[in-house]
């Protein structure tokens, strides 16, 4: 691989070149891919509109880079290893040749059902290889996939399907997650009551849960495959895509309004995920790489599917959860498949840490070479536990900071090249130009400082727009500070110039690495019949990183507070999904508001954190007595 960085000197040189001659830098990297036509211009940009175009004029298909080009020398190498939720169910291995065949067949299923280039396809599936196949088949024919995480409710799915006007939904009868069966198709049926754009639903058989199949709309995956096989539609030429054609939409929460559809395009995303995958994990041929994320999130898109497959890696996909059948499941998988690279989330580490070392002690983890962390700040205790008990002190931990919007990893050590430091994402990757700014947007220079994290120059993997609403993209990311992309994260730069992400500075809560907007949760709570008003904040949670704390005003006193809490929780589950249910609900008589009617979240956050001694000045409140009431009734 021509773009593999092998030493700190090479990192320094690459970084310097990426800043001084960004176009030349990325063009050289892009030479390593398969293009149907090369670009006319490497980069065209401004952050004002914003307009970002990478590899303008180039033609390609990302699946030719992820599949076809590996057939020459890697046809029989495993592309995907799949481990089922139930450890007694046989695992599956798909070689590059087999994966290619399956993607081609399913691409023909899509075409046979009228899906065309540019159409949007919603995918709501469990973590089975067919999910990856569905994603890649969309990319092969130029359809735009919108994967929705299996934990979202019917209402959330409907909102996403309607926003993108999806023509098709791909789902399964159900999904296995730990001891539970999730009735995915039933949820889709509930969602589709509200969606007129969907013409076809393809349903994979997984759990054999009884489901309704509607004539003319719903079709079994297996039958559709047989149909194209009978028609002899085995191969499927890859659609020629423009570098900037949309590859996928992925919905994510912000501080205001409904989730927005972050749009990623083809060439830049491909180059960036492949480059970062290779360099951060220092992937070596034949390594087994295991990312524990769900494909419903960006980590799964970029670092289970696209990045690893673009690099011809063996990527391991796990259907279940870390604690089923017991808290040793990850270590069993590492042992069973001799995993070399493990990429997981702090919340999983904390939960396994709490289960104790009995689950680790008899497992052979000697195959591990590199450990990764993603999704939220990793606390020192979890970092040390991961390092000592899993990495046995010999595996570098790459603490990777990035976002749905960045497409790929932005700040991270390169394994064995950049010296790690607990809780620090360390240094920016080549091509990533960071700046810390104060509230006014002025740069905070030097080391040993903290500020809001911005990015001042485009990188190939960045979002291009938010689906159907470019102005919202501008407002959210490019309007806070002029000519800068604002991440929403706070960050410190220490004496060594190392970066440490301190968490969101906006009203986004990070629960177990899942991004949840406070406004979204408040809107859901406010739908409950007896609720007058609510305010939601995050508070430190031992395992989840942050938990959701809701302050709720009811229009009448509840005669059974516990039941009302459960009702409210159920309402949030219905509207958003179980992942957004508040951990704590406190009924209050009033909320602390300024004279202009703005809720003072700072105070609510402090109380939720249990830091009632440092509430600061409350004299400017409309009614300072509400604070006393809230403090006295804290749960
Ligand atoms: C947080 C996940 C600290 C951060 C890839 C960011 C992190 C948000 C880290 C994006 C990390 C992600 N250290 N915080 N290594 N990685 N975050 O879009 O607040 O689901 O803005 O993307 O997660 O979450 P998202």
XYZ file of C-alpha atoms and ligand atoms in Angstrom:
660
model
C 0.000 0.000 0.000
C 1.537 3.247 -1.076
C -0.047 5.357 1.581
C 0.925 3.379 4.647
C 2.755 5.583 7.150
C 5.508 3.572 8.832
C 7.238 5.896 11.259
C 6.831 9.126 13.157
C 9.080 10.825 10.600
C 6.758 9.680 7.831
C 3.775 10.925 9.817
C 5.386 14.334 10.270
C 6.269 14.546 6.596
C 2.787 13.443 5.514
C 1.160 15.937 7.850
C 3.312 18.782 6.614
C 2.668 17.964 2.981
C -1.073 17.654 3.606
C -1.104 21.228 4.887
C 1.279 22.770 2.373
C 0.097 20.944 -0.725
C -3.234 19.370 0.126
C -4.276 18.709 -3.456
C -1.036 16.979 -4.346
C -1.150 15.039 -1.079
C -4.650 13.619 -1.611
C -4.125 13.071 -5.346
C -1.188 10.772 -4.597
C -3.309 8.786 -2.170
C -6.185 8.629 -4.623
C -3.875 7.058 -7.213
C -4.158 3.825 -5.204
C -7.782 3.291 -6.148
C -9.588 2.049 -9.207
C -11.147 4.827 -11.252
C -13.246 4.615 -14.372
C -12.025 8.127 -15.112
C -9.570 10.270 -13.134
C -10.495 13.665 -11.688
C -10.172 17.019 -13.428
C -9.573 18.894 -10.187
C -8.681 17.544 -6.748
C -10.486 20.125 -4.621
C -12.911 22.957 -5.011
C -14.282 24.477 -1.837
C -15.620 27.227 0.318
C -17.017 26.931 3.831
C -19.341 29.864 3.267
C -22.113 28.094 1.312
C -20.583 25.471 2.031
C -19.474 23.873 -1.222
C -17.064 20.971 -1.063
C -16.009 19.004 -4.132
C -13.267 16.425 -4.046
C -11.891 14.669 -7.128
C -14.241 16.613 -9.335
C -15.027 14.982 -12.654
C -13.783 11.542 -11.577
C -15.901 8.465 -12.281
C -15.881 5.325 -10.179
C -17.905 2.830 -8.243
C -16.965 2.289 -4.611
C -17.900 -1.417 -4.732
C -15.385 -2.048 -7.504
C -12.815 -0.747 -5.052
C -14.221 -2.757 -2.145
C -14.815 -5.992 -4.065
C -13.877 -6.425 -7.739
C -10.317 -5.197 -7.507
C -9.510 -7.734 -4.771
C -10.678 -10.699 -6.856
C -7.332 -10.986 -8.602
C -5.283 -11.880 -5.535
C -7.740 -12.136 -2.635
C -10.683 -14.046 -4.097
C -10.503 -16.766 -1.453
C -9.553 -14.581 1.479
C -12.338 -13.992 3.999
C -13.876 -10.569 3.474
C -16.509 -10.917 6.189
C -16.447 -13.295 9.121
C -19.782 -13.327 10.894
C -20.421 -14.489 14.441
C -24.041 -15.120 15.429
C -25.729 -13.854 18.559
C -26.122 -17.434 19.782
C -22.662 -18.932 20.284
C -23.933 -22.391 19.298
C -25.042 -21.201 15.865
C -22.356 -21.787 13.272
C -20.388 -18.728 12.217
C -20.226 -17.755 8.544
C -17.342 -16.763 6.347
C -17.758 -14.895 3.073
C -14.672 -14.708 0.905
C -14.182 -11.744 -1.393
C -15.402 -13.897 -4.271
C -18.525 -14.975 -2.412
C -19.279 -11.490 -1.165
C -18.874 -10.138 -4.682
C -21.300 -12.754 -6.017
C -23.858 -12.059 -3.323
C -23.661 -8.306 -3.791
C -24.113 -8.700 -7.562
C -27.135 -10.955 -7.108
C -28.793 -8.632 -4.649
C -27.986 -5.639 -6.865
C -30.027 -7.393 -9.521
C -32.832 -7.894 -7.020
C -32.868 -4.157 -6.416
C -32.895 -3.408 -10.138
C -35.537 -6.031 -10.760
C -37.708 -4.198 -8.268
C -37.322 -0.930 -10.066
C -34.637 0.708 -7.918
C -32.564 3.108 -9.980
C -29.476 5.261 -9.547
C -30.249 8.117 -7.163
C -33.230 6.379 -5.494
C -33.172 6.222 -1.700
C -33.362 2.866 0.068
C -33.971 2.533 3.796
C -32.244 -0.412 5.478
C -33.477 -1.582 8.888
C -31.768 -4.875 9.607
C -30.012 -6.872 12.294
C -26.234 -7.334 12.216
C -26.136 -10.162 9.663
C -23.978 -10.337 6.514
C -27.043 -9.529 4.404
C -27.010 -6.053 5.943
C -23.543 -5.438 4.503
C -24.672 -7.046 1.233
C -27.701 -4.734 1.043
C -25.540 -1.665 1.692
C -23.006 -2.648 -0.963
C -25.713 -3.599 -3.474
C -27.201 -0.109 -3.159
C -23.778 1.401 -3.757
C -23.231 -0.886 -6.742
C -26.302 0.341 -8.596
C -25.967 3.929 -7.387
C -28.935 3.886 -5.013
C -28.467 5.989 -1.865
C -28.708 3.922 1.309
C -30.115 5.225 4.540
C -29.434 2.690 7.278
C -31.526 3.100 10.411
C -30.291 1.547 13.654
C -32.446 -1.353 14.897
C -33.141 0.436 18.197
C -35.182 3.253 16.674
C -38.966 3.340 16.899
C -41.529 3.171 14.093
C -42.032 6.927 14.369
C -38.301 7.635 13.989
C -38.100 5.339 10.983
C -41.131 6.988 9.390
C -39.562 10.430 9.875
C -36.355 9.245 8.218
C -38.122 7.469 5.346
C -40.278 10.522 4.658
C -37.406 12.981 4.883
C -35.468 11.044 2.248
C -38.560 9.879 0.308
C -37.264 6.298 0.222
C -38.630 4.061 -2.513
C -37.766 0.807 -0.820
C -37.200 -0.663 2.635
C -34.962 -3.653 3.270
C -35.574 -5.390 6.580
C -35.879 -8.827 8.175
C -38.601 -10.651 10.047
C -36.694 -10.003 13.246
C -33.287 -9.795 14.830
C -31.525 -11.537 17.708
C -29.880 -9.313 20.293
C -28.768 -11.059 23.440
C -31.728 -12.909 24.947
C -34.231 -10.844 22.941
C -35.911 -11.170 19.547
C -36.519 -7.756 18.033
C -39.603 -7.698 15.762
C -38.098 -5.562 13.011
C -40.732 -6.140 10.328
C -43.568 -5.296 12.721
C -41.859 -1.995 13.492
C -41.511 -1.330 9.767
C -45.208 -2.104 9.239
C -46.093 0.476 11.899
C -43.759 3.006 10.284
C -45.091 2.473 6.775
C -48.600 3.501 7.765
C -47.191 7.028 7.498
C -44.990 6.597 4.412
C -46.377 6.889 0.885
C -43.070 6.846 -0.964
C -42.239 3.195 -0.225
C -43.277 0.848 -3.009
C -41.449 -2.328 -2.037
C -40.259 -3.991 1.171
C -37.713 -6.793 0.933
C -37.752 -9.070 3.972
C -34.894 -11.364 4.930
C -35.672 -14.443 7.005
C -33.740 -14.477 10.242
C -35.803 -15.201 13.359
C -38.870 -16.894 11.806
C -41.064 -14.570 13.827
C -44.628 -14.543 12.450
C -45.067 -11.411 10.365
C -47.587 -9.924 7.987
C -46.562 -9.855 4.327
C -48.613 -7.465 2.252
C -49.436 -8.521 -1.305
C -47.808 -6.392 -3.964
C -45.568 -4.593 -1.462
C -43.680 -7.119 0.663
C -41.337 -9.688 -0.850
C -39.070 -12.303 0.685
C -35.348 -11.755 0.140
C -34.841 -15.447 -0.628
C -37.585 -15.562 -3.271
C -36.243 -12.465 -4.960
C -32.760 -13.979 -5.126
C -34.191 -17.138 -6.735
C -36.029 -15.000 -9.255
C -32.894 -13.223 -10.488
C -30.972 -16.501 -10.510
C -33.661 -18.066 -12.696
C -33.477 -15.079 -15.004
C -29.727 -15.627 -15.227
C -29.013 -12.208 -13.705
C -25.882 -13.324 -11.903
C -23.326 -10.633 -12.625
C -24.062 -6.966 -12.180
C -21.827 -4.339 -13.733
C -21.132 -1.501 -11.333
C -22.909 1.751 -12.146
C -20.590 4.570 -13.145
C -20.814 7.184 -10.397
C -19.554 10.714 -10.283
C -17.042 11.450 -7.512
C -19.592 13.709 -5.841
C -22.666 11.496 -6.345
C -24.367 10.781 -3.039
C -23.382 7.461 -1.504
C -25.480 7.465 1.636
C -27.540 9.392 4.136
C -27.156 8.764 7.848
C -29.409 10.535 10.325
C -27.889 12.031 13.429
C -29.036 14.207 16.301
C -28.051 17.772 16.912
C -28.963 20.335 19.518
C -32.108 21.501 17.760
C -34.992 20.013 15.846
C -35.341 16.607 14.288
C -32.365 14.450 13.337
C -30.729 15.557 10.126
C -29.631 13.419 7.223
C -25.886 13.740 6.949
C -24.908 13.186 3.317
C -21.661 11.542 2.250
C -20.543 11.277 -1.350
C -18.561 8.655 -3.193
C -14.914 9.349 -3.960
C -13.804 11.466 -1.024
C -15.478 9.193 1.495
C -13.874 6.126 -0.056
C -10.381 7.603 -0.106
C -10.692 8.953 3.425
C -12.088 5.834 5.116
C -9.524 3.604 3.408
C -6.619 5.905 4.242
C -7.584 6.324 7.881
C -8.397 2.634 8.372
C -4.986 1.636 7.043
C -2.978 4.141 9.011
C -4.759 4.295 12.351
C -4.934 0.520 12.816
C -1.785 -0.221 10.797
C -3.663 -3.117 9.247
C -1.425 -5.904 7.905
C -2.450 -8.455 5.257
C -4.381 -11.405 6.764
C -5.062 -9.632 10.046
C -8.510 -10.279 11.479
C -10.119 -6.977 12.324
C -13.124 -6.780 14.663
C -15.131 -3.600 15.061
C -17.948 -4.107 17.559
C -20.109 -1.202 16.390
C -23.499 -1.597 14.759
C -23.706 -0.820 11.048
C -26.614 1.473 11.932
C -24.039 4.022 13.114
C -21.266 5.778 11.210
C -18.567 3.609 12.842
C -20.140 0.563 11.248
C -20.430 2.231 7.839
C -16.848 3.468 7.732
C -14.986 0.848 9.745
C -16.917 -2.404 9.355
C -17.828 -2.020 5.704
C -16.214 0.600 3.508
C -12.758 1.289 4.983
C -11.761 -2.331 5.664
C -13.179 -3.690 2.410
C -11.526 -0.957 0.378
C -8.256 -2.146 1.906
C -8.970 -5.821 1.233
C -9.140 -6.569 4.949
C -10.953 -9.333 6.808
C -13.698 -7.667 8.797
C -15.524 -9.463 11.576
C -19.189 -8.731 12.136
C -20.921 -9.709 15.373
C -24.684 -9.999 15.627
C -25.030 -9.901 19.402
C -24.149 -7.894 22.478
C -21.001 -7.948 24.665
C -22.791 -9.462 27.655
C -24.552 -12.418 26.044
C -24.506 -15.218 26.999
C -22.045 -13.678 29.463
C -19.608 -10.811 29.845
C -16.842 -12.865 28.247
C -18.366 -12.873 24.768
C -15.950 -10.405 23.148
C -13.008 -12.338 24.536
C -14.465 -15.618 23.280
C -14.703 -14.093 19.824
C -11.142 -12.752 19.969
C -9.957 -16.206 21.040
C -12.071 -18.110 18.477
C -11.047 -16.076 15.428
C -7.603 -14.953 16.605
C -8.588 -11.332 16.275
C -5.643 -8.965 15.719
C -7.347 -5.586 15.886
C -10.257 -4.846 18.229
C -12.170 -1.587 17.895
C -14.855 -0.942 20.509
C -16.495 1.734 22.662
C -15.747 2.984 26.187
C -19.260 2.095 27.312
C -18.659 -1.582 26.433
C -15.293 -1.508 28.183
C -16.815 -0.012 31.341
C -19.609 -2.540 31.427
C -17.230 -5.494 30.936
C -14.843 -4.027 33.489
C -17.638 -4.037 36.024
C -18.338 -7.713 35.380
C -14.894 -8.562 36.690
C -11.816 -10.382 35.479
C -13.270 -13.877 35.746
C -14.609 -13.444 32.246
C -11.193 -12.564 30.870
C -8.863 -14.857 32.700
C -9.037 -18.089 30.699
C -9.304 -16.455 27.302
C -6.407 -16.476 24.888
C -6.044 -12.862 23.814
C -2.483 -13.216 22.558
C -3.489 -12.566 18.937
C -4.367 -8.944 19.734
C -1.986 -6.311 18.370
C -4.000 -3.095 18.352
C -6.954 -1.872 20.428
C -9.259 0.960 19.476
C -11.813 3.148 21.203
C -14.502 5.362 19.686
C -17.710 7.264 20.316
C -17.175 9.094 23.599
C -14.407 10.206 25.893
C -12.705 7.234 27.525
C -12.063 7.704 31.239
C -8.674 6.844 32.687
C -9.899 3.858 34.681
C -11.425 2.228 31.602
C -8.332 3.060 29.518
C -6.064 1.399 32.069
C -8.274 -1.656 32.410
C -8.408 -2.084 28.619
C -4.665 -1.621 28.380
C -3.715 -3.988 31.191
C -6.291 -6.757 31.002
C -7.058 -6.920 27.312
C -3.942 -5.531 25.673
C -1.703 -6.999 28.398
C 0.290 -3.788 28.219
C 1.607 -4.569 24.743
C -1.135 -3.254 22.445
C -1.369 0.442 21.648
C -4.823 1.903 22.270
C -5.948 4.153 19.460
C -8.486 6.556 20.965
C -10.149 7.768 17.782
C -12.095 11.012 17.744
C -14.480 11.703 14.886
C -18.163 12.198 14.055
C -20.914 11.085 11.687
C -20.245 14.332 9.838
C -16.492 13.776 9.464
C -17.005 10.403 7.753
C -13.780 9.021 9.167
C -11.280 9.288 12.012
C -9.854 12.793 12.515
C -7.732 12.710 15.664
C -6.047 9.501 16.764
C -2.719 7.890 17.429
C -1.435 5.773 14.542
C -0.850 2.393 16.166
C 2.781 1.909 17.230
C 3.766 5.195 15.590
C 2.290 7.948 17.713
C 2.906 7.491 21.405
C -0.381 7.060 23.264
C -1.459 8.780 26.458
C -4.513 7.716 28.485
C -7.664 9.633 27.490
C -5.956 11.552 24.700
C -6.916 11.188 21.065
C -3.396 12.644 20.584
C -2.720 14.161 17.148
C -4.658 15.035 13.991
C -4.394 12.723 11.018
C -2.697 14.069 7.906
C -5.119 16.379 6.134
C -6.861 17.449 9.331
C -6.288 21.097 10.273
C -7.560 21.827 13.757
C -8.130 25.058 15.614
C -9.295 25.775 19.151
C -11.394 28.913 19.442
C -13.039 30.885 22.212
C -16.738 31.818 22.324
C -16.136 34.711 19.931
C -14.368 32.505 17.440
C -10.899 33.867 18.081
C -8.109 31.357 17.862
C -6.622 30.082 21.118
C -2.977 29.596 20.364
C -0.236 27.722 22.149
C -0.272 24.647 24.332
C -1.880 23.937 27.681
C -5.155 25.520 26.518
C -8.814 24.581 26.044
C -11.484 25.744 23.648
C -14.095 24.801 21.114
C -12.818 22.454 18.454
C -13.004 23.639 14.847
C -11.600 22.404 11.564
C -10.323 25.006 9.165
C -9.708 23.116 5.929
C -11.730 20.482 4.060
C -10.870 16.780 4.210
C -12.164 14.240 1.683
C -14.495 12.400 4.090
C -16.465 15.399 5.302
C -20.226 15.756 4.943
C -21.405 17.662 1.879
C -24.872 18.677 2.993
C -27.814 17.670 5.142
C -30.370 15.917 3.006
C -32.941 18.213 1.467
C -31.877 21.210 3.544
C -28.509 22.686 2.669
C -29.179 25.791 4.728
C -29.465 23.658 7.843
C -26.030 22.222 7.109
C -24.602 25.720 6.807
C -26.329 26.918 9.964
C -25.356 23.926 12.055
C -21.718 23.508 11.130
C -20.416 26.528 9.254
C -22.213 29.559 10.683
C -21.082 29.541 14.331
C -17.544 30.551 13.380
C -16.753 32.113 10.044
C -14.887 29.904 7.588
C -14.631 27.048 10.042
C -16.376 23.736 10.526
C -17.542 23.648 14.151
C -17.572 20.180 15.719
C -19.745 20.907 18.766
C -17.004 19.450 20.966
C -14.863 21.021 23.635
C -11.205 20.140 23.567
C -7.922 20.733 25.372
C -4.436 20.805 23.912
C -1.833 19.860 26.488
C 1.810 20.834 26.868
C 2.855 18.217 24.292
C 0.363 19.496 21.741
C -1.794 16.415 22.303
C -5.573 16.761 21.959
C -8.089 15.565 24.489
C -11.792 15.766 23.721
C -13.715 16.893 26.775
C -17.255 16.354 25.452
C -20.056 18.209 23.736
C -20.467 21.906 24.371
C -23.937 21.988 22.813
C -27.190 20.354 23.910
C -26.267 16.924 22.674
C -26.023 14.051 25.146
C -23.788 11.078 24.493
C -25.432 7.997 26.011
C -23.352 4.855 25.557
C -21.777 6.501 22.543
C -25.185 7.265 21.009
C -25.857 10.877 20.178
C -29.148 12.153 21.497
C -30.453 15.699 21.172
C -32.051 17.142 24.307
C -34.650 18.995 22.221
C -35.704 15.729 20.623
C -36.227 14.040 23.995
C -38.068 17.083 25.340
C -40.403 17.087 22.335
C -41.166 13.421 22.953
C -41.799 13.957 26.672
C -44.022 16.922 25.896
C -46.234 14.686 23.773
C -47.339 12.902 26.942
C -50.828 13.967 27.839
C -50.208 15.433 31.299
C -46.922 17.190 30.580
C -46.840 20.981 30.487
C -43.132 21.474 29.921
C -39.856 19.625 30.310
C -36.116 20.146 30.250
C -33.567 17.436 29.602
C -29.873 17.417 30.489
C -27.059 14.874 30.645
C -25.391 13.724 33.845
C -22.356 11.501 34.433
C -23.252 7.818 34.329
C -20.817 5.157 35.484
C -21.324 2.820 32.530
C -23.087 4.807 29.829
C -20.824 7.833 30.089
C -23.849 10.077 30.264
C -27.416 9.405 31.327
C -30.539 11.383 30.515
C -32.073 13.413 33.353
C -35.502 14.926 32.709
C -37.215 17.673 34.696
C -40.933 17.553 34.018
C -43.826 19.837 34.909
C -47.200 18.057 35.024
C -50.534 19.827 34.682
C -51.853 18.019 37.731
C -50.272 16.105 40.564
C -49.818 12.448 39.693
C -51.509 9.968 42.014
C -48.891 7.353 41.117
C -45.586 9.030 40.290
C -43.815 5.777 39.521
C -46.410 4.808 36.938
C -46.367 8.264 35.394
C -42.582 7.999 35.054
C -43.016 4.690 33.250
C -45.704 6.179 31.023
C -43.419 9.033 30.070
C -40.596 6.600 29.439
C -42.848 4.521 27.220
C -43.838 7.637 25.323
C -40.195 8.447 24.596
C -39.614 4.841 23.536
C -42.524 5.061 21.107
C -41.530 8.392 19.647
C -37.742 8.009 19.422
C -36.713 4.565 20.606
C -35.636 2.835 23.788
C -32.137 4.341 23.561
C -33.534 7.799 24.349
C -35.462 6.863 27.506
C -34.584 9.110 30.435
C -32.731 7.399 33.247
C -34.214 9.785 35.783
C -37.401 11.799 35.739
C -37.970 14.456 38.375
C -41.341 16.164 38.657
C -40.958 19.859 39.312
C -43.256 22.822 39.831
C -41.262 25.169 37.627
C -38.072 25.406 35.580
C -35.335 27.970 36.173
C -35.822 30.594 33.490
C -34.245 33.897 32.736
C -36.445 36.964 32.542
C -36.518 36.501 28.780
C -37.916 32.998 29.231
C -34.826 30.965 28.413
C -34.321 27.795 30.449
C -31.024 27.940 32.371
C -29.711 24.520 31.592
C -26.441 25.205 33.345
C -28.287 25.117 36.664
C -30.234 22.007 35.763
C -27.033 20.274 34.696
C -25.336 21.117 37.984
C -28.245 19.773 39.999
C -28.394 16.575 37.911
C -24.661 16.130 38.475
C -25.232 16.503 42.209
C -23.102 19.638 42.332
C -25.685 21.783 44.120
C -23.090 23.829 45.983
C -21.900 25.533 42.796
C -24.997 26.760 41.091
C -23.556 30.192 40.497
C -25.619 33.317 40.336
C -29.335 32.533 40.399
C -30.486 36.059 41.163
C -31.209 36.855 37.512
C -33.856 34.153 37.375
C -37.483 35.005 36.890
C -38.335 32.983 39.990
C -35.302 31.920 42.046
C -37.455 29.805 44.386
C -37.928 27.100 41.754
C -34.258 26.223 42.175
C -34.757 25.476 45.863
C -37.700 23.286 45.046
C -35.736 21.355 42.408
C -32.721 20.966 44.706
C -34.802 19.656 47.569
C -36.612 17.077 45.475
C -33.641 15.821 43.453
C -33.594 12.105 42.686
C -17.991 11.996 20.648
C -19.063 8.624 16.373
C -14.206 11.658 22.900
C -17.839 13.474 20.349
C -17.814 8.253 15.568
C -18.361 13.580 18.941
C -15.665 11.223 21.185
C -19.467 12.570 18.923
C -14.740 10.325 20.611
C -19.757 12.031 17.560
C -13.494 10.125 21.292
C -16.509 10.425 19.369
N -13.281 10.820 22.433
N -15.384 11.880 22.317
N -12.573 9.279 20.853
N -15.293 9.854 19.477
N -16.752 11.247 20.391
O -21.568 11.180 15.285
O -18.623 14.212 21.248
O -22.035 9.140 16.698
O -18.814 14.862 18.606
O -19.778 9.600 15.712
O -19.022 11.525 19.797
O -20.691 10.983 17.614
P -21.102 10.213 16.306
